[in-house]
Coordinates of C-alpha atoms in Angstrom, one line a residue:
M25 CA 215.0 71.4 156.7
T26 CA 212.5 74.2 157.3
Q27 CA 209.4 74.8 155.2
H28 CA 211.0 78.1 154.1
T29 CA 214.0 76.3 152.8
W30 CA 211.8 74.2 150.6
R31 CA 209.8 77.3 149.6
L32 CA 212.8 79.2 148.5
R33 CA 214.2 76.3 146.5
D34 CA 210.8 75.5 144.9
A35 CA 210.4 79.2 144.2
A36 CA 213.7 79.4 142.4
R37 CA 212.8 76.4 140.3
F38 CA 209.4 77.9 139.7
G39 CA 211.0 81.0 138.5
V40 CA 213.1 79.3 136.0
L41 CA 209.9 77.6 134.5
I42 CA 207.6 80.7 134.5
A43 CA 209.9 83.5 133.8
V44 CA 211.3 84.4 130.3
V45 CA 215.0 84.3 130.1
L46 CA 215.4 86.9 127.4
A47 CA 215.4 90.0 129.5
G48 CA 217.7 92.4 127.9
C49 CA 221.0 93.5 129.6
M50 CA 221.1 97.1 130.7
G51 CA 224.0 99.4 130.1
A52 CA 225.3 99.5 133.6
V53 CA 227.6 102.0 135.1
T54 CA 230.0 99.9 137.2
P55 CA 232.2 102.0 139.5
T56 CA 235.4 100.6 141.1
T57 CA 234.7 98.1 143.8
T58 CA 237.2 97.7 146.8
A59 CA 236.8 94.1 148.2
A60 CA 237.4 93.6 152.0
P61 CA 238.8 90.3 153.0
V62 CA 236.1 88.0 154.4
R63 CA 236.8 86.9 157.9
P64 CA 235.3 83.5 159.0
E65 CA 233.7 85.0 162.1
I66 CA 233.4 88.5 163.6
S67 CA 233.3 89.3 167.3
F68 CA 230.1 90.8 168.7
V69 CA 228.4 91.6 172.0
D70 CA 225.5 89.2 172.4
S71 CA 223.3 91.4 174.6
A72 CA 223.0 95.1 174.4
T73 CA 223.2 97.2 177.6
G74 CA 222.9 100.9 178.4
A75 CA 220.8 103.0 176.0
C76 CA 220.3 100.0 173.6
K77 CA 218.8 97.6 176.2
V78 CA 215.3 96.6 175.1
T79 CA 212.8 97.7 177.9
D80 CA 209.6 96.9 176.0
A81 CA 208.4 94.8 173.1
K82 CA 205.0 94.8 171.6
A83 CA 203.5 93.0 168.6
M84 CA 201.8 95.8 166.6
V85 CA 200.6 93.9 163.6
T86 CA 200.0 90.3 162.7
G87 CA 200.1 89.2 159.1
G88 CA 202.1 92.1 157.9
G89 CA 205.0 94.4 158.2
D90 CA 207.8 95.6 155.8
Q91 CA 207.2 98.9 157.4
D92 CA 208.4 102.5 157.3
W93 CA 208.3 105.2 159.9
S94 CA 207.8 108.9 158.9
H95 CA 210.0 111.2 161.0
T96 CA 207.8 114.1 159.9
T97 CA 204.3 112.9 160.7
D98 CA 205.2 110.0 163.1
R99 CA 203.0 107.7 161.1
I100 CA 203.8 104.1 160.2
V101 CA 203.2 102.5 156.8
Y102 CA 203.1 98.9 156.3
D103 CA 201.7 96.1 154.1
Q104 CA 199.2 93.5 155.5
L105 CA 197.3 90.5 154.3
D106 CA 193.5 91.1 154.1
A107 CA 190.7 88.6 154.4
N108 CA 191.1 87.6 150.6
R109 CA 194.9 87.1 151.1
I110 CA 195.8 90.2 149.3
F111 CA 198.6 92.4 150.7
Q112 CA 197.2 96.0 151.2
L113 CA 198.8 99.2 152.1
N114 CA 198.1 100.5 155.6
T115 CA 199.1 103.4 157.8
M116 CA 198.6 104.1 161.6
K117 CA 199.9 106.4 164.4
S118 CA 203.0 105.2 166.2
D119 CA 200.8 104.2 169.2
G120 CA 198.8 101.8 167.0
S121 CA 195.8 103.9 166.8
D122 CA 194.0 105.5 163.8
T123 CA 194.6 102.6 161.3
K124 CA 193.8 103.4 157.7
C125 CA 193.9 101.1 154.6
L126 CA 194.9 103.2 151.6
S127 CA 194.2 100.5 149.1
C128 CA 191.2 98.7 150.2
A129 CA 188.7 100.7 148.1
A130 CA 188.5 101.2 144.4
R131 CA 189.8 104.6 143.3
A132 CA 190.4 106.3 139.9
G133 CA 194.0 105.8 138.8
A134 CA 194.8 103.4 141.6
P135 CA 195.7 99.8 141.2
A136 CA 192.8 97.3 141.7
V137 CA 192.0 96.2 145.3
N138 CA 192.9 92.7 144.3
Q139 CA 196.5 93.7 143.3
H140 CA 199.1 93.1 145.8
K141 CA 200.9 96.1 147.4
F142 CA 204.4 95.5 149.2
N143 CA 207.4 97.2 150.8
P144 CA 206.2 100.8 151.3
S145 CA 208.5 103.8 152.0
W146 CA 207.7 107.3 153.0
H147 CA 208.8 110.3 151.2
P148 CA 210.6 112.5 153.8
S149 CA 207.9 115.1 153.5
G150 CA 205.4 112.7 154.9
Q151 CA 203.0 113.5 152.1
Y152 CA 203.6 110.5 149.9
V153 CA 204.5 106.8 149.9
V154 CA 206.3 104.8 147.3
V155 CA 205.2 101.2 147.1
Q156 CA 205.6 98.1 145.1
V157 CA 202.4 97.0 143.3
E158 CA 201.7 93.8 141.5
M159 CA 201.0 94.1 137.8
K160 CA 197.4 94.0 136.7
S161 CA 198.0 90.9 134.5
H162 CA 200.8 88.5 134.4
W163 CA 201.5 84.8 134.0
L164 CA 200.7 84.0 137.6
S165 CA 197.7 86.3 138.1
W166 CA 195.4 83.2 138.5
L167 CA 197.7 82.0 141.5
K168 CA 198.2 85.4 143.2
T169 CA 196.9 84.2 146.6
D170 CA 199.1 81.0 146.6
P171 CA 201.9 81.6 149.2
M172 CA 204.6 80.7 146.7
T173 CA 203.4 83.1 144.1
T174 CA 203.0 85.8 146.8
E175 CA 206.6 85.3 147.7
L176 CA 207.8 85.7 144.1
L177 CA 205.7 88.9 143.8
Q178 CA 206.7 90.3 147.1
N179 CA 210.3 89.8 146.2
G180 CA 210.0 91.9 143.2
L181 CA 208.8 89.9 140.3
W182 CA 206.2 91.6 138.0
N183 CA 205.8 94.7 140.3
D184 CA 205.7 98.3 139.4
L185 CA 206.5 101.3 141.5
Y186 CA 203.6 103.7 142.5
L187 CA 203.4 106.9 144.4
V188 CA 200.4 107.3 146.6
S189 CA 199.4 110.3 148.8
A190 CA 199.4 109.8 152.5
D191 CA 195.6 109.7 152.5
G192 CA 195.4 107.1 149.7
T193 CA 193.3 109.5 147.5
S194 CA 195.9 109.9 144.7
W195 CA 198.0 107.2 143.0
Q196 CA 200.6 107.7 140.2
K197 CA 202.5 105.0 138.4
L198 CA 206.3 105.5 138.2
T199 CA 207.6 102.5 136.3
N200 CA 206.4 100.2 133.4
T201 CA 207.2 96.6 134.0
T202 CA 206.9 94.1 131.3
A203 CA 204.9 90.9 132.0
S204 CA 206.4 88.9 129.0
V205 CA 209.9 88.9 130.4
T206 CA 211.6 88.5 133.9
D207 CA 211.0 92.1 135.1
G208 CA 210.2 93.8 138.3
V209 CA 211.1 96.1 141.1
L210 CA 212.0 95.7 144.7
A211 CA 212.7 97.8 148.0
P212 CA 212.1 101.4 146.9
V213 CA 213.4 104.0 149.2
F214 CA 213.7 107.8 149.1
S215 CA 216.7 109.7 150.0
P216 CA 216.3 111.9 153.2
D217 CA 216.4 115.1 151.1
G218 CA 213.6 113.7 149.0
T219 CA 215.5 114.3 145.6
K220 CA 216.3 110.6 144.8
L221 CA 214.7 107.2 144.8
M222 CA 216.6 104.0 144.8
W223 CA 215.4 100.5 144.1
S224 CA 216.4 97.1 142.8
K225 CA 215.3 95.7 139.5
I226 CA 215.3 92.0 138.4
I227 CA 216.5 91.3 134.8
A228 CA 217.0 87.6 134.7
P229 CA 215.1 84.6 136.5
A230 CA 216.4 82.4 139.1
S231 CA 218.5 79.5 137.8
K232 CA 220.9 76.8 139.1
T233 CA 223.9 79.1 139.0
Q234 CA 222.0 82.2 140.1
P235 CA 219.4 81.0 142.7
F236 CA 218.1 84.4 143.5
G237 CA 217.9 85.8 139.8
V238 CA 220.0 88.6 138.3
W239 CA 219.4 92.1 139.8
R240 CA 220.5 95.7 139.2
L241 CA 220.7 98.6 141.6
M242 CA 218.8 101.6 140.3
I243 CA 218.7 105.3 141.3
A244 CA 216.8 108.2 139.8
D245 CA 216.1 111.8 140.4
F246 CA 212.5 112.2 142.0
A247 CA 210.6 115.2 140.5
M248 CA 207.2 116.7 141.2
S249 CA 205.7 119.3 138.8
G250 CA 202.1 120.5 139.0
G251 CA 201.2 117.6 141.3
K252 CA 202.7 115.0 138.7
A253 CA 205.5 112.8 139.9
S254 CA 208.2 111.4 137.7
L255 CA 211.6 109.6 137.8
V256 CA 214.3 111.3 135.7
N257 CA 217.8 110.6 134.9
I258 CA 217.4 106.8 135.8
R259 CA 220.7 105.2 136.1
D260 CA 222.2 101.8 137.0
I261 CA 224.8 102.0 139.8
T262 CA 225.3 98.2 140.3
P263 CA 228.9 97.6 141.4
A264 CA 231.1 95.2 139.4
G265 CA 230.6 91.6 140.4
A266 CA 227.2 91.8 141.8
T267 CA 224.5 89.4 140.6
F268 CA 222.0 89.6 143.6
I269 CA 221.6 93.2 145.0
E270 CA 218.9 94.6 147.2
A271 CA 218.5 98.4 147.9
H272 CA 218.3 99.3 151.6
G273 CA 218.7 103.0 152.5
F274 CA 220.5 106.3 152.3
A275 CA 222.7 108.0 154.9
P276 CA 221.1 111.0 156.5
D277 CA 223.2 113.3 154.3
S278 CA 221.9 111.4 151.2
R279 CA 225.4 111.0 149.9
S280 CA 225.9 107.3 150.3
V281 CA 223.7 104.2 150.2
L282 CA 223.5 100.7 151.7
F283 CA 222.7 97.6 149.9
T284 CA 223.0 93.7 150.3
T285 CA 224.8 91.9 147.5
D286 CA 226.6 88.6 146.7
I287 CA 229.9 90.1 145.8
G288 CA 232.8 87.8 147.1
V289 CA 230.5 85.3 148.8
T290 CA 231.5 81.7 149.2
S291 CA 228.1 80.0 149.4
T292 CA 224.5 80.5 148.5
W293 CA 223.3 81.5 151.9
E294 CA 226.1 84.1 152.5
K295 CA 225.3 87.7 151.8
H296 CA 227.1 90.9 152.7
I297 CA 226.1 94.6 153.3
W298 CA 228.0 97.2 151.4
S299 CA 228.0 100.9 151.4
M300 CA 228.6 103.1 148.2
D301 CA 229.6 106.8 148.0
L302 CA 227.3 108.2 145.3
A303 CA 229.7 110.9 144.2
T304 CA 232.8 108.6 143.7
G305 CA 231.2 105.2 143.1
S306 CA 233.5 103.7 145.7
T307 CA 232.2 100.8 147.8
R308 CA 233.1 99.0 150.9
N309 CA 232.0 95.7 152.6
V310 CA 230.9 96.5 156.1
T311 CA 229.9 92.9 157.1
P312 CA 232.9 90.8 156.1
N313 CA 231.8 87.5 157.6
V314 CA 230.5 84.2 156.3
H315 CA 226.8 84.7 157.4
W316 CA 223.6 86.0 155.9
N317 CA 223.5 89.8 156.3
E318 CA 220.7 91.8 154.8
H319 CA 218.1 94.7 155.6
A320 CA 220.6 97.4 156.5
Y321 CA 219.4 100.8 157.6
Y322 CA 221.2 103.8 159.1
S323 CA 220.2 105.1 162.5
P324 CA 218.6 108.6 162.5
D325 CA 222.0 110.5 163.0
G326 CA 223.9 108.1 160.8
S327 CA 226.4 107.1 163.4
S328 CA 225.3 103.4 163.3
I329 CA 223.7 100.8 161.1
T330 CA 221.1 98.3 162.0
F331 CA 221.0 95.0 160.0
M332 CA 219.7 91.5 159.9
S333 CA 222.1 88.7 160.4
S334 CA 222.5 85.0 161.2
L335 CA 225.9 85.9 163.0
P336 CA 224.6 84.9 166.5
F337 CA 224.0 81.3 165.3
L338 CA 226.3 78.7 164.0
W339 CA 223.9 77.8 161.3
S340 CA 220.1 77.5 161.1
F341 CA 218.1 78.7 158.1
M342 CA 215.4 81.3 159.0
K343 CA 217.1 82.2 162.3
T344 CA 218.3 85.7 162.4
E345 CA 218.4 88.8 164.7
V346 CA 218.7 92.4 164.5
M347 CA 222.3 93.6 165.0
L348 CA 223.8 97.1 165.5
M349 CA 227.2 98.4 164.4
N350 CA 229.1 101.5 164.0
A351 CA 228.8 103.0 160.5
D352 CA 232.3 101.6 159.7
G353 CA 231.3 98.1 160.6
S354 CA 232.9 98.0 164.0
G355 CA 231.4 97.5 167.4
V356 CA 228.8 94.8 166.6
V357 CA 226.1 94.4 169.2
R358 CA 223.1 92.1 169.1
L359 CA 219.8 94.1 169.7
T360 CA 217.1 91.4 169.5
H361 CA 216.6 87.9 170.9
F362 CA 213.5 86.6 169.2
N363 CA 215.2 83.3 169.1
S364 CA 216.4 83.1 172.6
K365 CA 214.5 82.5 175.8
G366 CA 214.1 84.9 178.6
Y367 CA 213.8 88.3 176.7
R368 CA 210.9 90.6 176.3
E369 CA 210.6 89.9 172.5
S370 CA 211.3 86.1 172.7
T371 CA 209.0 83.8 170.8
A372 CA 208.7 80.0 171.0
E373 CA 208.6 79.7 167.2
Q374 CA 212.0 80.2 165.3
S375 CA 212.0 83.3 163.2
A376 CA 214.0 85.7 161.1
A377 CA 214.1 89.4 162.2
T378 CA 214.1 91.2 158.8
R379 CA 213.3 94.9 158.0
V380 CA 214.0 97.6 160.6
R381 CA 212.9 101.2 160.9
W382 CA 213.7 103.8 163.7
N383 CA 211.7 106.6 165.2
A384 CA 213.2 110.0 164.8
A385 CA 214.6 110.0 168.4
G386 CA 216.3 106.6 168.0
T387 CA 214.5 105.4 171.1
K388 CA 212.2 102.9 169.4
M389 CA 212.4 100.5 166.5
L390 CA 210.0 98.6 164.3
V391 CA 211.0 95.0 163.3
T392 CA 209.3 92.6 160.9
Q393 CA 209.5 89.1 162.3
Q394 CA 209.3 86.3 159.6
M395 CA 208.1 83.1 161.3
A396 CA 209.6 79.8 160.2
D397 CA 207.3 76.9 161.1
T398 CA 204.1 79.0 160.1
Y399 CA 205.9 80.5 157.2
P400 CA 204.7 82.9 155.5
A401 CA 203.2 84.3 158.8
R402 CA 204.7 87.6 159.9
K403 CA 204.5 90.0 162.7
M404 CA 205.6 93.7 163.1
W405 CA 207.0 94.5 166.5
M406 CA 207.8 97.8 168.3
L407 CA 210.8 97.7 170.5
T408 CA 211.5 100.4 173.1
F409 CA 215.1 101.0 174.3
A410 CA 216.4 102.4 177.6
G411 CA 217.7 105.5 175.7
A412 CA 218.5 106.9 172.4
C413 CA 220.1 103.7 171.1
G414 CA 220.2 105.0 167.5
M415 CA 222.1 108.2 168.2
A416 CA 225.9 108.7 169.0
S417 CA 224.9 110.7 172.0
G418 CA 222.8 108.0 173.5
T419 CA 225.2 105.0 173.3

């Protein structure tokens, strides 16, 4: 049993002890859900060829990741542990140069330097970043640098959403999380047209029957007026039957979204990726298998989806790779081989490939690698493909 397995289970129990169960239920809008039959296995190509063959792999960041790549400015934003074991918000050019920490110095209106910052995402203009920020004060503030506490915070507990300018000089708080109950936000992401923001919200703690807590999928209109940002028309779009749900991304036309949920699962460690049409509320399971599937993201032209999955392996916790499939869920191909010998990105230590982001041309990809034995150690990799892997014209 891996260290991560113990940490997740301990964190779940810890969450029951420290989180208040009396979080109020929200008046959710529950659109019709069409369940797809779950197949025990799904066929896939184990090694990509042609445009999707990995020709170069480079570890860009150690101790951080959960990155986003601006298609407007070509800058990368990511979180990274500092010397005091606080996650800070950083940016750099796509070649790894010109690194800047946006949160390492005290600024008026900004969260304190010793508050964690996690999971950043660019506004499509490249002028702003939305980021999770640990609350200034909560029940676990005194343990904030403990790896277990950091995991709980990184995964949404007692976080707020902030909007920060690309140079880090201006910060605006977008949400108001309550420390006295189980509350928090996770995985914020802007729509490509810049008009909407989607995120996940925790409303109840982990328990024996709900080991990942109870979550809702939220969306709001993003407004800027006189330099002041706000979220308006906030609504709950959680599909019926979802208990755990994690926001991932929008289609390039901003009309549909991807998320991971536990609808229809048969075991604790099984999760599926679903798509939702925002106009109709209709949903579809695009990974109907019995594996852990998560961290889905559309390719730049929307023709395909990358996602994390344990599909290549019979069963081994904290052992996943990045997969590629057509937007309808067909044509699954394995892109990465972190856990197999003989590839450019291969590492001796077992790991889980998690969050993925493309460059605008679909020729490069950033991947966060979560290490197993040295958990919570992480790395951020840049993979280069033989061609435009993320484009219909390049595959």
